[in-house]
Short mmCIF file of C-alpha atoms and ligand atoms in Angstrom, two decimals:
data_model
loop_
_atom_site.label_atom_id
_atom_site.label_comp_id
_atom_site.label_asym_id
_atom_site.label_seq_id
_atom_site.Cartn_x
_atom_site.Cartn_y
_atom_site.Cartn_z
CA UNK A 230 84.14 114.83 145.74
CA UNK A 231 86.95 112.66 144.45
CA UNK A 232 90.47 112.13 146.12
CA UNK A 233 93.33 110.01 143.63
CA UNK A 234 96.32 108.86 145.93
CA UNK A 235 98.91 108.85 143.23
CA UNK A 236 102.32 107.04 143.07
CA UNK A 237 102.48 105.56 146.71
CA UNK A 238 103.94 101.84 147.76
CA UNK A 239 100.28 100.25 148.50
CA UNK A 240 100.95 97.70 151.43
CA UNK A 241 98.07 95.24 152.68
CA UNK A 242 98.20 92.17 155.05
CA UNK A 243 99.09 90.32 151.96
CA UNK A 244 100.48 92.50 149.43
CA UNK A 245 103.08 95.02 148.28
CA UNK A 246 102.81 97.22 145.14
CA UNK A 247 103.39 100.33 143.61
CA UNK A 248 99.84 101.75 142.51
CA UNK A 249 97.17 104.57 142.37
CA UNK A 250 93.82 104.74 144.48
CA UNK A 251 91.19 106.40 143.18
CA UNK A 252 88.37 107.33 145.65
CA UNK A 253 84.28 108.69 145.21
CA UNK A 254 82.50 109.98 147.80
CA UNK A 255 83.29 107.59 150.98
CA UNK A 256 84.71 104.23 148.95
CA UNK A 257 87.39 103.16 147.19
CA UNK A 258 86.28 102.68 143.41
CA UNK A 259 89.87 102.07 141.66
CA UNK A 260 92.87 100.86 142.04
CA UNK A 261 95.94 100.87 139.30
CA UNK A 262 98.95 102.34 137.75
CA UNK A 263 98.63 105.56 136.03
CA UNK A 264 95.34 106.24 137.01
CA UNK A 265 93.60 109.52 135.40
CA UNK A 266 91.00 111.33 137.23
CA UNK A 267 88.48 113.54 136.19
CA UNK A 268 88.50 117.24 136.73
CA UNK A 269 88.15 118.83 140.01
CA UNK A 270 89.34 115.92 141.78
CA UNK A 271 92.12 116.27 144.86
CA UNK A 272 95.07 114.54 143.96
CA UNK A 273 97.72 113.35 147.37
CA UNK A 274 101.14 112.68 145.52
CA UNK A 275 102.11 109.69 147.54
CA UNK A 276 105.57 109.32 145.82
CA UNK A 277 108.04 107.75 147.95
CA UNK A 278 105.39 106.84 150.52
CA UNK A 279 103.40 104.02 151.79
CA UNK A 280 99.82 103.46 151.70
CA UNK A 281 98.76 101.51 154.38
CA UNK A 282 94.64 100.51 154.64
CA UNK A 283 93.89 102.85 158.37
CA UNK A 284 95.12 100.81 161.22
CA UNK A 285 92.23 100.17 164.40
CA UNK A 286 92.80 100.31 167.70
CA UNK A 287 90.75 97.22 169.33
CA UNK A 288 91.03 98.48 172.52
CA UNK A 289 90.55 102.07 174.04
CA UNK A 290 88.93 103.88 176.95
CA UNK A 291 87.87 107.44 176.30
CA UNK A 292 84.93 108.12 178.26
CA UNK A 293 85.94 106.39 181.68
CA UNK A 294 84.75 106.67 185.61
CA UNK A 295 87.54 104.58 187.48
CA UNK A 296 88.92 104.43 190.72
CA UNK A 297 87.63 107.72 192.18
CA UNK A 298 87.82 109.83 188.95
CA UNK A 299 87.65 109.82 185.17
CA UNK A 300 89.43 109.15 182.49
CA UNK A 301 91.03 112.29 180.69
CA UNK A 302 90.08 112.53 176.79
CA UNK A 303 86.80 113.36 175.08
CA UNK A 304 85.87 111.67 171.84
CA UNK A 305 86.83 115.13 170.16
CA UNK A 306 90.52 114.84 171.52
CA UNK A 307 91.02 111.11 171.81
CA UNK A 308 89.84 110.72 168.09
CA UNK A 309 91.90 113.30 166.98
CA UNK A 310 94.91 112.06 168.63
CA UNK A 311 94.40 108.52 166.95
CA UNK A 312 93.83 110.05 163.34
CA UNK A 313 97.27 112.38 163.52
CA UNK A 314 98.56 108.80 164.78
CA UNK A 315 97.23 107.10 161.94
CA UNK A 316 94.40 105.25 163.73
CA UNK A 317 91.28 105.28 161.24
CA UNK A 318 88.47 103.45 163.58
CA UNK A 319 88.78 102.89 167.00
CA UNK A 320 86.92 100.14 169.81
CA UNK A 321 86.14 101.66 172.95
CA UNK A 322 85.16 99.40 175.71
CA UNK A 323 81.58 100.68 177.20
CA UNK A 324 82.38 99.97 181.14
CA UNK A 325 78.92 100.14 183.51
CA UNK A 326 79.70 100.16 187.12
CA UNK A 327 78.25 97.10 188.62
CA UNK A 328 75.22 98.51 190.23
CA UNK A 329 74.24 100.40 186.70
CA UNK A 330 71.67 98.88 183.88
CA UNK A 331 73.71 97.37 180.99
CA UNK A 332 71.47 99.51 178.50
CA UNK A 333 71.75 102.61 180.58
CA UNK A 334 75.42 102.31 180.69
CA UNK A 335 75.31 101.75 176.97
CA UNK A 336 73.11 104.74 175.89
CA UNK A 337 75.94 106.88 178.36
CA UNK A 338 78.65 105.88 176.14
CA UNK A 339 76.62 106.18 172.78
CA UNK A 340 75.42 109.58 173.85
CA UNK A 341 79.09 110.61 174.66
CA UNK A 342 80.62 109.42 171.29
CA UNK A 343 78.22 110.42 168.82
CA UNK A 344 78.59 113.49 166.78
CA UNK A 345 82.15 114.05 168.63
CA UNK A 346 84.70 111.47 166.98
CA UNK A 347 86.86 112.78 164.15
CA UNK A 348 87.32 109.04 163.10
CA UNK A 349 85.13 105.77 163.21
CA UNK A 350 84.13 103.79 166.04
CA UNK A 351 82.97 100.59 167.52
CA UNK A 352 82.84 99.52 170.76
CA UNK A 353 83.04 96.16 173.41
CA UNK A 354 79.95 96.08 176.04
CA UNK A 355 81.44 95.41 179.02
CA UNK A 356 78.91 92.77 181.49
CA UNK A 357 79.98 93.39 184.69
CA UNK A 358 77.62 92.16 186.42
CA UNK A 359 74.90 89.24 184.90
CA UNK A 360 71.22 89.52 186.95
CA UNK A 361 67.96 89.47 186.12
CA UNK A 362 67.89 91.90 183.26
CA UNK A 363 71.34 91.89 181.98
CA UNK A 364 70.85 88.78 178.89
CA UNK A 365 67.73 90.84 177.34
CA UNK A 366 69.92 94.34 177.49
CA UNK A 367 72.49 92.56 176.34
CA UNK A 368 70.28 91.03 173.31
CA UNK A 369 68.75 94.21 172.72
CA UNK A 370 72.56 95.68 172.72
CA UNK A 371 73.93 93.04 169.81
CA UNK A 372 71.21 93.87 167.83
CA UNK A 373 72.17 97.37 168.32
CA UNK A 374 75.25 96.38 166.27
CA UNK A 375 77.64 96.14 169.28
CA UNK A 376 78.56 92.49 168.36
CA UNK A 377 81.48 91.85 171.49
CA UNK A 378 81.45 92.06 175.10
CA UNK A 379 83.96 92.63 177.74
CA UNK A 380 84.41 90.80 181.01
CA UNK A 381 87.11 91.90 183.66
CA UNK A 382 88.54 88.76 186.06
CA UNK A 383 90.07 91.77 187.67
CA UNK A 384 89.13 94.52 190.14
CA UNK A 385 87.00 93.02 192.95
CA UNK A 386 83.74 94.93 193.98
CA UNK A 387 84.22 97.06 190.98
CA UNK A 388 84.26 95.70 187.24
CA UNK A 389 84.85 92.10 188.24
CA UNK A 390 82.71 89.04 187.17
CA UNK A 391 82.38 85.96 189.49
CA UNK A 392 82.57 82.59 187.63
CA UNK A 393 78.98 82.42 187.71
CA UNK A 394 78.39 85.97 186.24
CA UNK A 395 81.33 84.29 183.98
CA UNK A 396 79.77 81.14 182.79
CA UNK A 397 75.95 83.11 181.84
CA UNK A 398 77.98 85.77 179.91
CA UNK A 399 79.94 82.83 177.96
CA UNK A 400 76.67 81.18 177.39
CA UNK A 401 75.04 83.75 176.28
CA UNK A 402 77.80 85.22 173.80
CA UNK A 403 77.64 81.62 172.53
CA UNK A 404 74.22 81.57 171.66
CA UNK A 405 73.85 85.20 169.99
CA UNK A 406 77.56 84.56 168.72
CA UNK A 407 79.83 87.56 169.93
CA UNK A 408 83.15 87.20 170.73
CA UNK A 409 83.86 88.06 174.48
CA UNK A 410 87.24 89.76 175.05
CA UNK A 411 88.69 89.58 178.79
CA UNK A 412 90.44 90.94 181.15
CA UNK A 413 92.84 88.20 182.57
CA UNK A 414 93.90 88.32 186.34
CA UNK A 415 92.92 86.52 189.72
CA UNK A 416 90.79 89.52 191.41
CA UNK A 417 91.07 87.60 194.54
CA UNK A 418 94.58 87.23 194.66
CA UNK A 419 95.45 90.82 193.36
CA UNK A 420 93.75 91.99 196.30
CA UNK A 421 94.86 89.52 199.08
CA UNK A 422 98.67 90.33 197.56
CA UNK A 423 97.88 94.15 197.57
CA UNK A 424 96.59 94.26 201.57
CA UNK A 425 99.74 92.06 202.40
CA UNK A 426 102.00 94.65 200.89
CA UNK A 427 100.60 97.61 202.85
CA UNK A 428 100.35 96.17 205.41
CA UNK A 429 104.22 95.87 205.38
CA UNK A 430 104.97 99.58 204.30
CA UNK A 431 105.16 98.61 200.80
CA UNK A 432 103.26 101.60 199.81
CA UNK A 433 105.10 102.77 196.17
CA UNK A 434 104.14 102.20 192.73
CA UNK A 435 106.95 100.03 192.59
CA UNK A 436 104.51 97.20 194.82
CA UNK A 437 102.00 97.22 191.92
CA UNK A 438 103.64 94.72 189.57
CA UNK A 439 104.45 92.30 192.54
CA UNK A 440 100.73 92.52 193.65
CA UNK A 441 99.62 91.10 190.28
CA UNK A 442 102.41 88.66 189.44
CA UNK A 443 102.81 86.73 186.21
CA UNK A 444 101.57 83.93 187.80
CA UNK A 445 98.28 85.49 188.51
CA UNK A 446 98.01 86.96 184.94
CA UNK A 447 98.57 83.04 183.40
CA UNK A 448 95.70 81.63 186.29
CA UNK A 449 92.81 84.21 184.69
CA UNK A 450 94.25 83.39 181.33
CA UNK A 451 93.69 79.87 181.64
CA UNK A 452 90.62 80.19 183.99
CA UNK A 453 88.94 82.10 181.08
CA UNK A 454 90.17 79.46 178.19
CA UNK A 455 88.49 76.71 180.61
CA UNK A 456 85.22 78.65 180.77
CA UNK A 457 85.02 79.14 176.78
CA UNK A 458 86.06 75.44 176.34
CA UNK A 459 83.23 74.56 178.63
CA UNK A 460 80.83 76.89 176.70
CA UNK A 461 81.72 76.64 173.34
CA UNK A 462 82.05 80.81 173.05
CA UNK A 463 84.77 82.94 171.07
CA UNK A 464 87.41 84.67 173.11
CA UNK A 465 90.17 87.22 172.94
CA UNK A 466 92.21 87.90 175.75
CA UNK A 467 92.71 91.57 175.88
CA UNK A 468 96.63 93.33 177.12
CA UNK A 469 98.60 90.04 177.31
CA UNK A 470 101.82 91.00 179.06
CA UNK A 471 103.77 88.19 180.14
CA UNK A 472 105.23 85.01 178.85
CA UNK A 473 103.46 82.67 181.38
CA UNK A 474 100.11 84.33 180.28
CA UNK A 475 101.60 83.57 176.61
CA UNK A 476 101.99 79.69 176.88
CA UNK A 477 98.80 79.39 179.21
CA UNK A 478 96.63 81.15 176.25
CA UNK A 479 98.30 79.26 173.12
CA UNK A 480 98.20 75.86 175.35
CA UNK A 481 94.39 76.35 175.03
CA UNK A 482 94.41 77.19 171.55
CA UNK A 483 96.46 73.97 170.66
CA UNK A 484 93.61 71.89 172.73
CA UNK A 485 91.00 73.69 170.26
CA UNK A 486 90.05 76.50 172.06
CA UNK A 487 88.42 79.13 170.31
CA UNK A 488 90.82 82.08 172.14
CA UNK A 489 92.43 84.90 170.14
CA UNK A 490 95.33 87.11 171.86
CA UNK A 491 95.61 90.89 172.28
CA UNK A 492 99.01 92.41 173.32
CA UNK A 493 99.27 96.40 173.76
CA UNK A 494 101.78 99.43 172.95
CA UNK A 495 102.94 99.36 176.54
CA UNK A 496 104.20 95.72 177.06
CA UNK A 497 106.21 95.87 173.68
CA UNK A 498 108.36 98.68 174.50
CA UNK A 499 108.57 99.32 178.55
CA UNK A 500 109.48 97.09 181.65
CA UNK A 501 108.82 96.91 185.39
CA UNK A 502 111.85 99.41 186.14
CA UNK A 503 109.34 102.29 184.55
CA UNK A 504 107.02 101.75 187.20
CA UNK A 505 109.76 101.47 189.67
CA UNK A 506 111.22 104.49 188.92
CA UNK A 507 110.72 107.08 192.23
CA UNK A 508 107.37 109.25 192.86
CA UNK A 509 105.08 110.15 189.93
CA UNK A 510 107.71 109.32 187.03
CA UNK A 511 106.78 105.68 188.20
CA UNK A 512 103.33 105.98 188.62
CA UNK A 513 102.92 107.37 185.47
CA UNK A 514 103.65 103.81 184.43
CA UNK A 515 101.48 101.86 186.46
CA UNK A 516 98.67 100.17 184.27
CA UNK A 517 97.03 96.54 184.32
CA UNK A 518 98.69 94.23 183.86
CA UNK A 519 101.39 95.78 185.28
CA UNK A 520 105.23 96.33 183.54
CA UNK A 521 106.76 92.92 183.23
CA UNK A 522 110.48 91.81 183.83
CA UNK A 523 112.23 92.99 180.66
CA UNK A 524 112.91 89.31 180.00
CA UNK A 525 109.10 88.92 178.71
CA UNK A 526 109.39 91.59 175.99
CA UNK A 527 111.64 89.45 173.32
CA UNK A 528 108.71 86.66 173.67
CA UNK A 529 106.01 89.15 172.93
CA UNK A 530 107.95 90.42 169.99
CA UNK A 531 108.56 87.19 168.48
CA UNK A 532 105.07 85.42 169.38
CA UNK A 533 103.39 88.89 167.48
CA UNK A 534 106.03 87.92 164.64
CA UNK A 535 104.39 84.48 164.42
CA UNK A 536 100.91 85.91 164.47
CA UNK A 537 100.26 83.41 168.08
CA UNK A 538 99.46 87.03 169.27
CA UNK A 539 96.93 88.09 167.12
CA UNK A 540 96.47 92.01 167.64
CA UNK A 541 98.28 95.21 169.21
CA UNK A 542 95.86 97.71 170.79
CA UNK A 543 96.87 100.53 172.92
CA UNK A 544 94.58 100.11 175.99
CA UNK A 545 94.71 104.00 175.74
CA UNK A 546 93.66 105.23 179.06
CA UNK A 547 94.95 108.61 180.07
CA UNK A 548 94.77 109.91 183.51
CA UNK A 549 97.01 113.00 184.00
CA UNK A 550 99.48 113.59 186.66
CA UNK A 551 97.46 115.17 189.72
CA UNK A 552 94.85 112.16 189.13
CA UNK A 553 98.31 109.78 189.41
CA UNK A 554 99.23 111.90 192.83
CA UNK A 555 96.19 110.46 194.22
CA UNK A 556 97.76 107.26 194.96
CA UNK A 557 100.94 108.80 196.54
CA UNK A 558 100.68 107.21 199.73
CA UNK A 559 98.92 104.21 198.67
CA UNK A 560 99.82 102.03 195.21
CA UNK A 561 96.29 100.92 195.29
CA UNK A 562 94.79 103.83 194.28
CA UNK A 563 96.60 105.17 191.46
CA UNK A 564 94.92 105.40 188.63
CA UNK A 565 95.71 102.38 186.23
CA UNK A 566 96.61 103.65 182.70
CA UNK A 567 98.49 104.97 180.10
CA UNK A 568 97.75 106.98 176.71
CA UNK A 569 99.43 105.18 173.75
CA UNK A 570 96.47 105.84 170.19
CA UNK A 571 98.62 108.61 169.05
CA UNK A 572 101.51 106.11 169.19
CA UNK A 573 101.28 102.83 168.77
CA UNK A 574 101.75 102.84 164.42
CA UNK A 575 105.18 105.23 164.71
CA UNK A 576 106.33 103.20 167.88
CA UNK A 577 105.28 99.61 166.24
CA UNK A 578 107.00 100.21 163.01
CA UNK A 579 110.06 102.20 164.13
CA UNK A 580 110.38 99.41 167.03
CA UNK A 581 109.30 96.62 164.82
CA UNK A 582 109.59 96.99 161.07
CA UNK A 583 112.41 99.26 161.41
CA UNK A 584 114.43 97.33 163.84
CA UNK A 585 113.70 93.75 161.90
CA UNK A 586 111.71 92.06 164.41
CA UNK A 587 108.37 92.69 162.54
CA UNK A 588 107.10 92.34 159.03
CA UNK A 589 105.47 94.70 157.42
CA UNK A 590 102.75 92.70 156.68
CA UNK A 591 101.99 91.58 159.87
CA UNK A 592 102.40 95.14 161.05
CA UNK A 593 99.39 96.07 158.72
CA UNK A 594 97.38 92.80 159.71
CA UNK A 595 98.15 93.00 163.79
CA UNK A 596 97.23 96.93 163.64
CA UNK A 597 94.16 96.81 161.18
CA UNK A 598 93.32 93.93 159.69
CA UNK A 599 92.91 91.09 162.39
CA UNK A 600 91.71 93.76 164.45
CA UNK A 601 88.73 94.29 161.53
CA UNK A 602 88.31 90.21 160.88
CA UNK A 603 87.74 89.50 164.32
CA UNK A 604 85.36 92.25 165.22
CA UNK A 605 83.37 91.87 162.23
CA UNK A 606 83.92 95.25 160.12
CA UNK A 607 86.07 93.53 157.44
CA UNK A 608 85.98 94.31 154.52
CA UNK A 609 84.93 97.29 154.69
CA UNK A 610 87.91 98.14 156.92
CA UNK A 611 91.11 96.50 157.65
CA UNK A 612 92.41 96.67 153.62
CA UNK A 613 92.55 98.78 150.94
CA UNK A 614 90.54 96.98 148.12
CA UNK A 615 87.54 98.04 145.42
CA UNK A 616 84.58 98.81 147.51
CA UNK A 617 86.38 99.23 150.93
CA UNK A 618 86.13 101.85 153.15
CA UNK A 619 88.42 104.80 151.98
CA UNK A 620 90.25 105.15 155.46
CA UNK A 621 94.08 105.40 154.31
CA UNK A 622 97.28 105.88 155.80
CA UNK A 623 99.68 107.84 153.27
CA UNK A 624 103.06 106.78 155.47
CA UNK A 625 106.09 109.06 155.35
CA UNK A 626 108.95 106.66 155.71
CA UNK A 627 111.20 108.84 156.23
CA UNK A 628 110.11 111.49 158.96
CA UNK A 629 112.30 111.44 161.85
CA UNK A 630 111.14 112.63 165.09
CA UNK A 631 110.64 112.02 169.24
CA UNK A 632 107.64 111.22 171.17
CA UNK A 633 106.68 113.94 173.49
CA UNK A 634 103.99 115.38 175.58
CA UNK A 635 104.64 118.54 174.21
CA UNK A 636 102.58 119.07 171.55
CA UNK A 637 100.23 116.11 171.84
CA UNK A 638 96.49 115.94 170.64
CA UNK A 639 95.36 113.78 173.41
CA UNK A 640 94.06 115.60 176.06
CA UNK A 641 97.13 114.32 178.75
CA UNK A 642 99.96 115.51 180.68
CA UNK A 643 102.40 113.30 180.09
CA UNK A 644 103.49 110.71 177.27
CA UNK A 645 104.81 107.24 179.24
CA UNK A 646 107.05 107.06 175.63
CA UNK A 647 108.75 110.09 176.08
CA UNK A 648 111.42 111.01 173.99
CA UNK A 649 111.57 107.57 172.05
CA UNK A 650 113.06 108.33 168.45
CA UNK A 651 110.69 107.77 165.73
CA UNK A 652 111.49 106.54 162.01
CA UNK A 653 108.48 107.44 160.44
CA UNK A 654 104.95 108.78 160.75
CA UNK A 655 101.60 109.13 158.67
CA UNK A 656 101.59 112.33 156.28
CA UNK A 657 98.01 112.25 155.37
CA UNK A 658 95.30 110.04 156.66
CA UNK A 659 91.70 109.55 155.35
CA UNK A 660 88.54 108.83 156.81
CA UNK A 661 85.79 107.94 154.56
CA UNK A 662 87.88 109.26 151.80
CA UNK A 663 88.12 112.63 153.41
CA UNK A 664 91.39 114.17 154.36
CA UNK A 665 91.24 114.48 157.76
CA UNK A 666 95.57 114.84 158.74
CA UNK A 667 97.70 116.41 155.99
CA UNK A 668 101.23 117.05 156.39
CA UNK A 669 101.01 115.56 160.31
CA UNK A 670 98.47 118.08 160.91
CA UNK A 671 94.75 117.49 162.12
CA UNK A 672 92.46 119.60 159.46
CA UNK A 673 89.95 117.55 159.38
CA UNK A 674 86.18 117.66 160.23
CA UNK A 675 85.72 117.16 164.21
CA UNK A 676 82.53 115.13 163.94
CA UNK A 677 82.85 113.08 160.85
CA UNK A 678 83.48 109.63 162.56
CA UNK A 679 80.45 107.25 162.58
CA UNK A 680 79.63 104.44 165.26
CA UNK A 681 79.98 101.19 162.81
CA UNK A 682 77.53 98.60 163.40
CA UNK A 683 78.51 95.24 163.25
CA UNK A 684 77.09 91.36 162.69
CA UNK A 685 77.71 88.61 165.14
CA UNK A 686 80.12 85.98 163.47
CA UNK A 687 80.69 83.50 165.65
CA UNK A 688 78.12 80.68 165.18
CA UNK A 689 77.50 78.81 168.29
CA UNK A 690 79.43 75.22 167.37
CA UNK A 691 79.45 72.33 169.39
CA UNK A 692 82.50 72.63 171.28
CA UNK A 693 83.45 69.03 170.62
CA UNK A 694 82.95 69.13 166.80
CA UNK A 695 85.37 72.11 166.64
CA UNK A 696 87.72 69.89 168.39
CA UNK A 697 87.32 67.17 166.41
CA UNK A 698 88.03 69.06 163.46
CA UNK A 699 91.48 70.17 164.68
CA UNK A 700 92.22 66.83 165.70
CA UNK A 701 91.33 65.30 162.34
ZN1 ZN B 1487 91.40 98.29 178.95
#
């Protein structure tokens, strides 16, 4: 089956032109002007449209046990969501409890995934916890193609590492290089800050950002660029939110640190006064790290402008609103998330591109192709180039339309973006070079998506060398 993509504005990381894509089977073959195309083939009249290479979400949660209950979507309805929303190939973080077997955990979230995604998939092996058995599951699980880990610094008795459990993890990812993306905040202090504010009443969602202040977000920050300076590993620190965070994270980089930054949907668009907003509107908004000060958002924007923030995930995590209600009484135990995969490319370019604070370019590399570099499935995703991947975006600049629950493929209750105006949305996206959205619509085929193995790229380099180099 071939599929020609006629007459649409092709935009990469790099490049804008107008141009035709022609498409066999699952990969792009050409890619002119005026291109002809034999008989029989499906042609997408992309004429006054963009055509952007399918954006990736580096960081999701579909399948999810947390705090008492579980995460809302199934691969069938998360995926979905993320194709309609332009999102070609998603990473899910794989998240054991403590007292489970790495490898069990993994073969739980394997099992769940495969045969239900309607788009491709990845995903991040969280380690948290590091005994006896955990470095040969964790070998056995790189070979397995899952070539990145996951640590938390956060949640205490639950996903958190200890700086020992830390340090073997680093170590390890060094040697087998992976890159190890983290979760930055004091455990410790979230929860010595969260029994001092019950204790005094403080019992609202409006307490959560104050129990995890900026201050603690820039400590795990820097605690984790110290521990991959001290191992020589590859990190990426996953839902940046705050400007403290910012300078501790790009500090290390300018010492030679090998650390890459993540910043998500949420902490672009919304501020603390979401979460502080009364009963379940606010807790709809409570996620970690929490809502910032509205002051941190302008940094964020322009720091994602300069590319010192690498990537924009969604951390899409959707709990609906009875599983928010359970933490009515008590801050502490609402469930910390928010969905965003259907959102984040309308929201990111209306927001962004649209507004002038972000360049197209860096729109298509912060959403898909630094996502695909650094997690090792460039090129055959990220860009739209001879031999690629045919996963497209066919963009309709100029839809207009509102975010809203109503109406939503992901399997949730409520949209934390509601009614924000959107300039623009995908018309027709590809996976594999089949049409899987046409005209905004999901038509595609439910299990098509494909878990996409991936190579460890980060050789294990003396630590001092790499500094050396930067210095010279
Ligand atoms: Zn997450």
């Amino acid at each position: 089956m071939a599929l020609l993509i006629k007459g649409g504005e092709i935009v990469t990381a790099e490049s804008r032109s107008r141009g035709d894509i022609f498409i066999e089977d699952e990969t792009i073959t050409r890619i002119g002007l005026d291109l002809t195309a034999p008989p029989g083939t499906e042609v997408i009249d992309a004429t006054g449209k963009l055509v952007f290479p399918g954006f990736i979400d580096p960081h999701v949660h579909i399948h999810l046990p947390f705090m008492a209950t579980f995460a809302k979507d199934t691969h069938a309805t998360a995926s979905k969501a993320a194709l309609i929303g332009g999102t070609t190939t998603f990473i899910e973080m794989c998240c054991p409890s403590r007292n489970e077997d790495a490898l069990d955990g993994y073969n739980t979230w394997k099992h769940k995934a495969e045969g239900n995604s309607a788009c491709d998939y990845a995903f991040h092996m969280a380690v948290t916890c590091f005994d006896s058995k955990t470095e040969a599951h964790l070998r056995e699980i790189v070979r397995d193609g899952t070539a990145s880990f996951k640590v938390f610094l956060a949640y205490k008795n639950f996903f958190a590492v200890n700086d020992e459990e830390l340090f073997h993890t680093l170590r390890l990812a060094a040697e087998l290089g992976v890159i190890t993306t983290a979760h930055c905040e004091n455990a410790e202090l979230v929860s010595q800050l969260q029994q001092l504010l019950l204790a005094e009443g403080k019992t609202g969602p409006e307490w959560h950002e104050p129990s995890r202040p900026e201050a603690v977000e820039a400590e795990g920050t820097s605690r984790f660029a110290t521990f991959l300076e001290q191992t020589g590993a590859t990190g990426y620190v996953v839902h940046l939110s705050c400007a403290p965070a910012l300078r501790a994270a790009v500090e290390a980089r300018l010492r030679g640190v090998k650390i890459h930054i993540e910043s998500v949907l949420p902490h672009f668009l919304l501020d603390k006064s979401y979460a502080e907003r009364l009963g379940v509107e606010g807790m709809k908004h409570v996620m970690s790290p929490p809502l910032r000060d509205k002051r941190n958002l302008p940094a964020l924007w322009s720091a994602l402008q300069a590319g010192l923030i690498d990537t924009v995930g969604t951390d899409h995590c959707p709990f609906d609103i009875e599983q928010k209600l359970l933490g009515t009484n008590n801050f502490t135990q609402i469930p910390n998330g928010i969905p965003g995969i259907e959102d984040r490319v309308n929201l990111m370019y209306t927001f962004g591109v649209k507004r002038g604070v972000l360049d197209i370019h860096r729109l298509v590399d912060a959403l898909s192709t630094r996502p695909a570099k650094l997690f090792g499935l460039f090129p055959r995703k990220g860009t739209i180039a001879v031999g690629a991947d045919a996963d497209l975006v066919v963009y309709d600049p100029t839809y207009r339309g509102t975010i809203s629950a109503a109406g939503q493929a992901s399997n949730n209750d409520y949209n934390g973006f509601e009614g924000f105006a959107i300039e623009g949305r995908p018309s027709h996206v590809t996976v594999r070079g089949k049409v899987q959205v046409r005209d905004g619509v999901f038509v595609g085929e439910p299990g098509r998506g494909r878990m996409i193995r991936r190579q460890p790229q980060y050789s294990a380099q003396n630590v001092t060398e790499e500094v050396a180099t930067h210095a010279g």
